[in-house]
Short mmCIF file of C-alpha atoms in Angstrom, two decimals:
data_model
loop_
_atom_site.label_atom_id
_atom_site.label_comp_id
_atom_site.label_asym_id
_atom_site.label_seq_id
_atom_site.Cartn_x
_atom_site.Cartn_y
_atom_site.Cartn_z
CA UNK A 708 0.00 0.00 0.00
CA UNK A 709 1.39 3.16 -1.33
CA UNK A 710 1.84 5.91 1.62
CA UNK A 711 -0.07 8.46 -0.28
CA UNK A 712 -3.16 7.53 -1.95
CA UNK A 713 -5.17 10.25 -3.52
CA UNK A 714 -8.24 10.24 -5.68
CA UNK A 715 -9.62 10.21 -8.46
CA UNK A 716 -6.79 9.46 -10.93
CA UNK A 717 -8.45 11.11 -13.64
CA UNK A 718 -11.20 13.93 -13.37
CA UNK A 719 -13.06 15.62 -16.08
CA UNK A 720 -15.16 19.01 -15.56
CA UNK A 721 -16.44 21.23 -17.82
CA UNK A 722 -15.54 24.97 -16.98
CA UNK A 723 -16.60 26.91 -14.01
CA UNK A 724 -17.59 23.67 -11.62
CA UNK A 725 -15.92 23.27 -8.25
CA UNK A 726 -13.69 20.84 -8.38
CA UNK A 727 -12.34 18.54 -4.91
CA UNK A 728 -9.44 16.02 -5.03
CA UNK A 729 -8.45 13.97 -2.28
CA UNK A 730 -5.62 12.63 -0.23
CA UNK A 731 -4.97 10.08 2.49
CA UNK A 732 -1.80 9.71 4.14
CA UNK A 733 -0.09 7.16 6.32
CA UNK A 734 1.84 7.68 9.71
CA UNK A 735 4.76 8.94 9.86
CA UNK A 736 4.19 11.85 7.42
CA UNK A 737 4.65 15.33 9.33
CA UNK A 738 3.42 18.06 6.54
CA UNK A 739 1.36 17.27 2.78
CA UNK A 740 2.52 19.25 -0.32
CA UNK A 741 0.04 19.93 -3.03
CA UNK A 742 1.99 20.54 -6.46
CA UNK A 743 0.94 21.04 -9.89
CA UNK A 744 2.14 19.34 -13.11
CA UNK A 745 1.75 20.59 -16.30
CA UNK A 746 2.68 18.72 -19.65
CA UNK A 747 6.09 18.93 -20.56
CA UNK A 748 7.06 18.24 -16.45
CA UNK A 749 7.86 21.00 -14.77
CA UNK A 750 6.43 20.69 -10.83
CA UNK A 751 5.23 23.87 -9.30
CA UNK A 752 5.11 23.81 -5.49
CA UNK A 753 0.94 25.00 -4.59
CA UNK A 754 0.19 24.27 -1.06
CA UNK A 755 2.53 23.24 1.80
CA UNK A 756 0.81 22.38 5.24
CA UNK A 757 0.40 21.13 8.60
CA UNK A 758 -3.09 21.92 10.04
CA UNK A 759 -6.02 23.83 8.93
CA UNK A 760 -6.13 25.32 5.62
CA UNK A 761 -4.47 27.36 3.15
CA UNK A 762 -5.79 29.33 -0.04
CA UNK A 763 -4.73 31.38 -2.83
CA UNK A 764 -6.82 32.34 -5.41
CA UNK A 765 -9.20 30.24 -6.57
CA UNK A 766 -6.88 26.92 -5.09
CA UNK A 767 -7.96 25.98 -1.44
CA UNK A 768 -6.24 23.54 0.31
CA UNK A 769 -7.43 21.49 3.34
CA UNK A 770 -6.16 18.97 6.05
CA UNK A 771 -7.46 17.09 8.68
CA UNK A 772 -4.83 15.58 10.81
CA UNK A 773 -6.95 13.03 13.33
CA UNK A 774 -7.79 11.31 9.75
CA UNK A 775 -5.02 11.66 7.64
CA UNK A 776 -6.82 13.33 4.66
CA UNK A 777 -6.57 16.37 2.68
CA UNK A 778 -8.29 18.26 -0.15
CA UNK A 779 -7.25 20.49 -2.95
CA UNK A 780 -10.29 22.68 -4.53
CA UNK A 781 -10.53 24.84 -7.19
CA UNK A 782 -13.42 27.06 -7.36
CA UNK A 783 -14.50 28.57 -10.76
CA UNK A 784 -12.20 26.23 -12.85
CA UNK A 785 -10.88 27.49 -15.73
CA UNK A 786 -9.05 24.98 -18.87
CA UNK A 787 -6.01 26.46 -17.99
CA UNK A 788 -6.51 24.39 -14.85
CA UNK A 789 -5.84 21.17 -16.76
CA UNK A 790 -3.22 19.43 -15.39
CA UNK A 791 -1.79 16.97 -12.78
CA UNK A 792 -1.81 17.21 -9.61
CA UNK A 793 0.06 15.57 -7.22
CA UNK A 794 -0.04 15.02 -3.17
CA UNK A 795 3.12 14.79 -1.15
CA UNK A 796 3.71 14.19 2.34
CA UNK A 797 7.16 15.22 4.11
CA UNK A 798 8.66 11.87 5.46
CA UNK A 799 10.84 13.16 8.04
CA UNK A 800 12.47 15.95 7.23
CA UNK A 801 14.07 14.60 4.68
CA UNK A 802 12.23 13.64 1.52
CA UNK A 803 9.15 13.84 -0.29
CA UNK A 804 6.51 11.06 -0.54
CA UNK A 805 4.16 11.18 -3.50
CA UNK A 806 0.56 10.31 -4.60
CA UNK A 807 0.33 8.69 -8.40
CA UNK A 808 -1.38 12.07 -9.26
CA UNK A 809 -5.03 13.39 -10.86
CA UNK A 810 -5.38 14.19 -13.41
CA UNK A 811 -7.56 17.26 -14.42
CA UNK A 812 -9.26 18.14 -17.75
CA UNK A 813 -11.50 21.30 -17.87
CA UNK A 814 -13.02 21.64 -20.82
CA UNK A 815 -14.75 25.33 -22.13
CA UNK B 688 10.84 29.29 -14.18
CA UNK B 689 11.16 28.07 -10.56
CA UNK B 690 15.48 29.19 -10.87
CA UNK B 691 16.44 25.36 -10.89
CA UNK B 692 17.87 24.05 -14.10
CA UNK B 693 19.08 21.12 -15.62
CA UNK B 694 20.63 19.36 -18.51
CA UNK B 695 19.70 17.95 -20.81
CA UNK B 696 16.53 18.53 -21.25
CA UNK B 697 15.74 15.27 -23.57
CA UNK B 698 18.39 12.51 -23.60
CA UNK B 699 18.09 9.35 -26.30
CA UNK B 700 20.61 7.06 -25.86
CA UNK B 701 21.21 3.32 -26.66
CA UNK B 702 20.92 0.37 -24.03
CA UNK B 703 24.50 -0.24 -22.62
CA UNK B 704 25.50 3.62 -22.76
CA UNK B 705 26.15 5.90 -20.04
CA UNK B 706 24.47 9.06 -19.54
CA UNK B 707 25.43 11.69 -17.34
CA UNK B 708 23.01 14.89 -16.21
CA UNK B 709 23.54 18.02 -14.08
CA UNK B 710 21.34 19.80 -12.11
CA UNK B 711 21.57 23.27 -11.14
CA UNK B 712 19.90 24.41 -7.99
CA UNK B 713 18.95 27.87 -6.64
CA UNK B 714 22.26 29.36 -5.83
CA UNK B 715 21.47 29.52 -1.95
CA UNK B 716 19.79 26.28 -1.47
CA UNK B 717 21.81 23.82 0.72
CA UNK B 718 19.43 21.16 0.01
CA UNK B 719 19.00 19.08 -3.24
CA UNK B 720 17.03 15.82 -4.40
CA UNK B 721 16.81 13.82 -7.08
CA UNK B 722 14.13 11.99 -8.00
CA UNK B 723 12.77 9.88 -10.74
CA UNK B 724 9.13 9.79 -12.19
CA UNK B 725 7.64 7.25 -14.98
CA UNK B 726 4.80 7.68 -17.32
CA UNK B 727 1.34 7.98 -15.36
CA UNK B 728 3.28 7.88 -12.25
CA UNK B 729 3.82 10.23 -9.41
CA UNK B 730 7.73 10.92 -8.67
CA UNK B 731 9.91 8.93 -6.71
CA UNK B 732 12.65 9.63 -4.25
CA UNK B 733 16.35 8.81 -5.72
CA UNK B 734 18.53 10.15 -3.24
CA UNK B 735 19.55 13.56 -1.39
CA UNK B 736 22.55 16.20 -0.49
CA UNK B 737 22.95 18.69 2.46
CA UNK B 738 25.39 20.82 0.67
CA UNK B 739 28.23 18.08 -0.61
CA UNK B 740 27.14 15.47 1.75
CA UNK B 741 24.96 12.51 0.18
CA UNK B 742 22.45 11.72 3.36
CA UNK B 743 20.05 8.96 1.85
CA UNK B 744 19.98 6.78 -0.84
CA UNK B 745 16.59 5.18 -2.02
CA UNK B 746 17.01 1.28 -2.66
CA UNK B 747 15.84 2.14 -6.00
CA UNK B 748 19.39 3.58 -6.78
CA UNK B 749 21.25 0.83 -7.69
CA UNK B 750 24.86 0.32 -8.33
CA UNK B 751 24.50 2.01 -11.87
CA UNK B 752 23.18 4.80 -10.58
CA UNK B 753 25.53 7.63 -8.66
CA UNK B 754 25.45 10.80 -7.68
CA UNK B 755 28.07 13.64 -6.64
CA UNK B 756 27.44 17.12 -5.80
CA UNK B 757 31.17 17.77 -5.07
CA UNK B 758 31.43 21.55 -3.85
CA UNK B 759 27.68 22.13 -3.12
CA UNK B 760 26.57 23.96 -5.73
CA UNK B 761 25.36 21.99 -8.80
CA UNK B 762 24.95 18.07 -8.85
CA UNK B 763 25.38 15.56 -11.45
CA UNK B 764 23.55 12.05 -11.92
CA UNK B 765 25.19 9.32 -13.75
CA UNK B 766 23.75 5.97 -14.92
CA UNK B 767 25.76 3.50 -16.53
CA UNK B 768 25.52 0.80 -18.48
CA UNK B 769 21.41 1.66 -19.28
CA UNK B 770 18.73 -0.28 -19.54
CA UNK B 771 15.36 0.24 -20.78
CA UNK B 772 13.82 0.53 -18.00
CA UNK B 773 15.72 3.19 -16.47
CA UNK B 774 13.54 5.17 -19.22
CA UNK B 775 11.98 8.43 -17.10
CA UNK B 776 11.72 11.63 -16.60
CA UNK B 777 14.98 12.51 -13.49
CA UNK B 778 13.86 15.37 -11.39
CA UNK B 779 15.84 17.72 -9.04
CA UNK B 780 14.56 19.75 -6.79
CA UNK B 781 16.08 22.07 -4.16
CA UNK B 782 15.58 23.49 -1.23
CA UNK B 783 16.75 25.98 2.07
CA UNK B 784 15.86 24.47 5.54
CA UNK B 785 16.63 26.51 8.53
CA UNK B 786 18.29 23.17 9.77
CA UNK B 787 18.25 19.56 9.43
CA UNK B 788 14.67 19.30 11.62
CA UNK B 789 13.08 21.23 9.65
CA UNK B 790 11.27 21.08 6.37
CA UNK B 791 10.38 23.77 3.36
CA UNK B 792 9.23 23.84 0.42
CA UNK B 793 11.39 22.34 -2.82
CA UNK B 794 11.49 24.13 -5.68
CA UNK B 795 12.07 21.90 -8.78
CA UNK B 796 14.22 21.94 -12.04
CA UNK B 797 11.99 21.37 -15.45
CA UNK B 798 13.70 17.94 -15.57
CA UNK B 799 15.65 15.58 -18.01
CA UNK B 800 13.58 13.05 -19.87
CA UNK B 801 15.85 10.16 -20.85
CA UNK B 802 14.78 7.66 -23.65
CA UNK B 803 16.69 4.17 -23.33
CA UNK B 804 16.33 2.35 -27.10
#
């Protein structure tokens, strides 16, 4: 079992809808990184965090430490939204864990 | 443009050749990891450096597979003798922890795709 499951692999939405991907983590992972992969495969860094939640723009990021689970949403999604999107949890302090990814299609 | 870089950006090469690529991290960054990702696949971890000093090695490095980051600036990553499945996309990413506790975000390079025939 992978450490970082997230769901759903693949996620289609037409433009404007509210979009929620998810994340469960196993012990032993101290902070979840949401990142964003566009084709071609350069990783941007979106959301790094410990408790609570954390948004910017339209990207809101959630996490709920009693049961191991955060969300990325994206309100009023746009095609130039499409991409992956990948969950990471901090192993340590040392290295980064990763979920297979979702990917997102938004289509006009 | 995140301010990591490396090179190549594509590399084809034939089964049994070595290949050799460099990553260049934000200038300040003490920090650097490598890591490896496959088609439809999330990235995995290869290995890391706290300034020259290699601190953990995934088992997934094998003895083909080394990496030196001699003066603690850029780092390279060699494979040898490849095979086709060592066919990926090789990530580096850096970062600036206040000290070895603690954990920030990594900024990563646009990465090196590598095509084993």
């Amino acid at each position: 079992k992978n450490e970082v499951e997230q769901s759903p692999q693949n996620l289609t939405a037409q433009e404007g809808e509210f979009i929620t991907i998810n994340c469960s983590y196993s012990v032993g992972i101290s902070a979840l990184h949401w990142l964003q992969q566009h084709p071609g495969g350069g990783i941007v860094s979106l959301f790094m965090l410990s408790s609570g939640k954390k948004k910017h723009g339209r990207l809101i990021a959630t996490i709920n430490i009693q049961e191991k689970h955060s969300s990325l949403h994206i309100t009023a999604s746009h095609p130039r939204d499409s991409a992956v999107y990948i969950c990471a949890g901090s192993q340590g302090a040392q290295k980064l864990v990763f979920g297979q990814g979702t990917r997102l299609t938004i289509n006009p | 443009d995140t301010g990591v870089s490396q090179n190549p950006r594509h590399k084809i090469t034939k089964r049994g050749q070595n290949v050799t690529f460099r990553c260049d991290p934000i200038s300040e960054h003490n920090r650097l990891y490598w890591y490896r990702q496959t088609l439809g696949q999330g990235p995995e971890f290869l290995t890391y450096f706290q300034n020259e000093a290699q601190l953990e090695k995934s088992r997934l490095l094998s003895d083909r597979f080394s990496a030196e980051r001699p003066k603690g600036s850029f780092s390279t990553l060699e494979i040898q003798r490849t095979e086709q499945g060592d066919s990926a996309m090789y990530l580096c990413a850096s970062s600036s922890p206040r000290d070895l506790s603690s954990y920030n975000e990594q900024f990563f390079g646009p990465g090196t795709r590598l095509t084993v025939l």
